[in-house]
CSV table of C-alpha atoms in Angstrom, one decimal:
chain,number,residue,atom,x,y,z
K,1,MET,CA,13.1,-6.6,-10.6
K,2,GLN,CA,10.1,-6.5,-12.8
K,3,THR,CA,9.4,-9.8,-14.4
K,4,ASN,CA,6.4,-11.6,-15.7
K,5,MET,CA,6.7,-14.9,-13.9
K,6,ASN,CA,4.2,-17.7,-14.7
K,7,GLN,CA,5.7,-20.1,-12.3
K,8,PRO,CA,7.2,-19.4,-8.8
K,9,LYS,CA,11.0,-19.3,-8.8
K,10,THR,CA,12.7,-21.9,-6.5
K,11,TYR,CA,15.4,-21.2,-4.0
K,12,CYS,CA,17.4,-23.2,-1.4
K,13,ASN,CA,17.3,-26.4,-3.3
K,14,GLY,CA,13.6,-26.2,-4.0
K,15,GLN,CA,12.6,-25.7,-0.3
K,16,ILE,CA,11.4,-22.1,-0.9
K,17,LEU,CA,9.3,-20.8,-3.7
K,18,ILE,CA,8.8,-17.1,-4.5
K,19,ASP,CA,6.0,-16.0,-6.7
K,20,LEU,CA,5.5,-12.4,-7.9
K,21,ALA,CA,2.3,-10.5,-8.4
K,22,PRO,CA,3.4,-7.6,-10.6
K,23,PHE,CA,1.1,-4.6,-10.7
K,24,GLU,CA,1.3,-1.1,-12.2
K,25,ALA,CA,1.2,1.3,-9.3
K,26,ARG,CA,1.2,4.3,-11.6
K,27,PRO,CA,1.8,4.5,-15.4
K,28,SER,CA,5.1,2.8,-16.0
K,29,HIS,CA,5.7,2.3,-12.3
K,30,TRP,CA,5.7,-1.4,-11.6
K,31,VAL,CA,5.7,-3.2,-8.2
K,32,ASP,CA,6.7,-6.9,-8.0
K,33,ALA,CA,5.0,-7.9,-4.8
K,34,PRO,CA,6.3,-11.3,-3.6
K,35,LYS,CA,4.6,-14.3,-2.0
K,36,VAL,CA,7.1,-16.7,-0.3
K,37,MET,CA,5.9,-20.3,0.0
K,38,ARG,CA,7.0,-23.8,0.8
K,39,PRO,CA,6.6,-26.5,-1.9
K,40,ASP,CA,3.5,-27.9,-0.2
K,41,GLY,CA,1.8,-24.5,-0.7
K,42,ALA,CA,2.2,-23.2,2.9
K,43,VAL,CA,2.6,-19.4,2.7
K,44,LEU,CA,5.4,-18.0,4.8
K,45,VAL,CA,5.1,-14.3,3.7
K,46,ASP,CA,2.5,-12.7,1.5
K,47,LEU,CA,3.1,-9.2,0.3
K,48,THR,CA,0.9,-9.3,-2.8
K,49,GLN,CA,-1.6,-6.9,-1.4
K,50,THR,CA,1.0,-4.3,-0.4
K,51,PHE,CA,3.3,-1.8,-2.1
K,52,TRP,CA,6.5,-3.7,-1.1
K,53,ASP,CA,8.6,-4.4,-4.3
K,54,LEU,CA,11.0,-7.3,-4.4
K,55,GLN,CA,14.4,-5.8,-5.4
K,56,SER,CA,16.6,-8.9,-5.1
K,57,VAL,CA,16.9,-12.3,-3.6
K,58,ALA,CA,20.0,-13.8,-2.0
K,59,GLU,CA,20.1,-17.4,-0.9
K,60,SER,CA,22.3,-19.7,1.2
K,61,PRO,CA,21.5,-23.3,2.1
K,62,ALA,CA,20.0,-22.1,5.4
K,63,GLU,CA,18.1,-19.0,4.4
K,64,VAL,CA,16.7,-16.7,1.8
K,65,ALA,CA,17.1,-12.9,2.1
K,66,LEU,CA,14.6,-10.6,0.3
K,67,THR,CA,15.6,-7.0,-0.3
K,68,LEU,CA,12.4,-5.1,-0.4
K,69,ARG,CA,11.6,-1.5,-1.2
K,70,ARG,CA,8.3,0.2,-0.6
K,71,TYR,CA,6.8,2.1,-3.5
K,72,PRO,CA,7.3,4.9,-4.3
K,73,GLY,CA,10.9,4.2,-3.3
K,74,ASP,CA,11.6,7.4,-1.5
K,75,ARG,CA,13.3,5.7,1.4
K,76,GLY,CA,15.8,2.9,1.8
K,77,SER,CA,15.3,-0.8,1.4
K,78,ALA,CA,14.5,-3.4,4.1
K,79,VAL,CA,15.8,-7.0,4.3
K,80,ALA,CA,13.6,-9.9,5.3
K,81,ARG,CA,15.4,-13.1,6.0
K,82,ILE,CA,13.6,-16.4,6.1
K,83,VAL,CA,15.2,-19.4,7.8
K,84,VAL,CA,14.5,-22.5,5.6
K,85,ALA,CA,14.3,-25.1,8.4
K,86,SER,CA,12.1,-23.3,10.8
K,87,GLY,CA,10.3,-20.7,8.7
K,88,GLU,CA,11.4,-18.0,11.1
K,89,ILE,CA,11.4,-14.5,9.7
K,90,ASP,CA,13.8,-11.7,10.6
K,91,VAL,CA,13.0,-8.2,9.4
K,92,GLU,CA,15.9,-5.8,9.8
K,93,GLY,CA,17.2,-7.7,12.8
K,94,GLU,CA,13.8,-8.2,14.5
K,95,LEU,CA,12.5,-11.8,14.7
K,96,THR,CA,9.0,-11.3,13.4
K,97,PRO,CA,5.9,-13.7,13.4
K,98,ALA,CA,4.6,-14.2,9.9
K,99,PRO,CA,1.3,-12.2,10.5
K,100,GLU,CA,3.4,-9.2,11.7
K,101,VAL,CA,5.8,-9.0,8.7
K,102,VAL,CA,3.9,-6.2,7.0
K,103,ARG,CA,3.5,-4.2,10.2
K,104,CYS,CA,7.3,-4.6,10.9
K,105,LEU,CA,8.2,-3.5,7.3
K,106,GLU,CA,5.9,-0.5,7.6
K,107,ALA,CA,7.4,0.5,10.9
K,108,HIS,CA,10.9,0.2,9.3
K,109,TYR,CA,9.7,2.3,6.3
K,110,GLN,CA,8.2,5.0,8.6
K,111,SER,CA,11.4,5.3,10.6
K,112,ALA,CA,13.7,5.4,7.6
K,113,LYS,CA,15.1,8.7,6.4
K,114,HIS,CA,14.1,10.3,3.2
């Protein structure tokens, strides 16, 4: 999804903002690590210090779903859904507290087949 965003992109009628922190993991191998926030600046999910690349975003009025893939991309993607009203986060069917999102994503990555 590699982009060079100067401003966070808005979703769910402006209730969710997603900012990307692109970095070059290896020559010509880019990772777009996302940070998901509310308009007041409250951070819901911060993956900017990880190798999780935002592949796509799907939104509905009630939630935003992030399809993520861990660099180097040798395993399948994971989906993290964020409920707009409550801020609840579901990673691959597991309700996950915000501080545990990275751990849950990593566990999913480790259990995924090559």
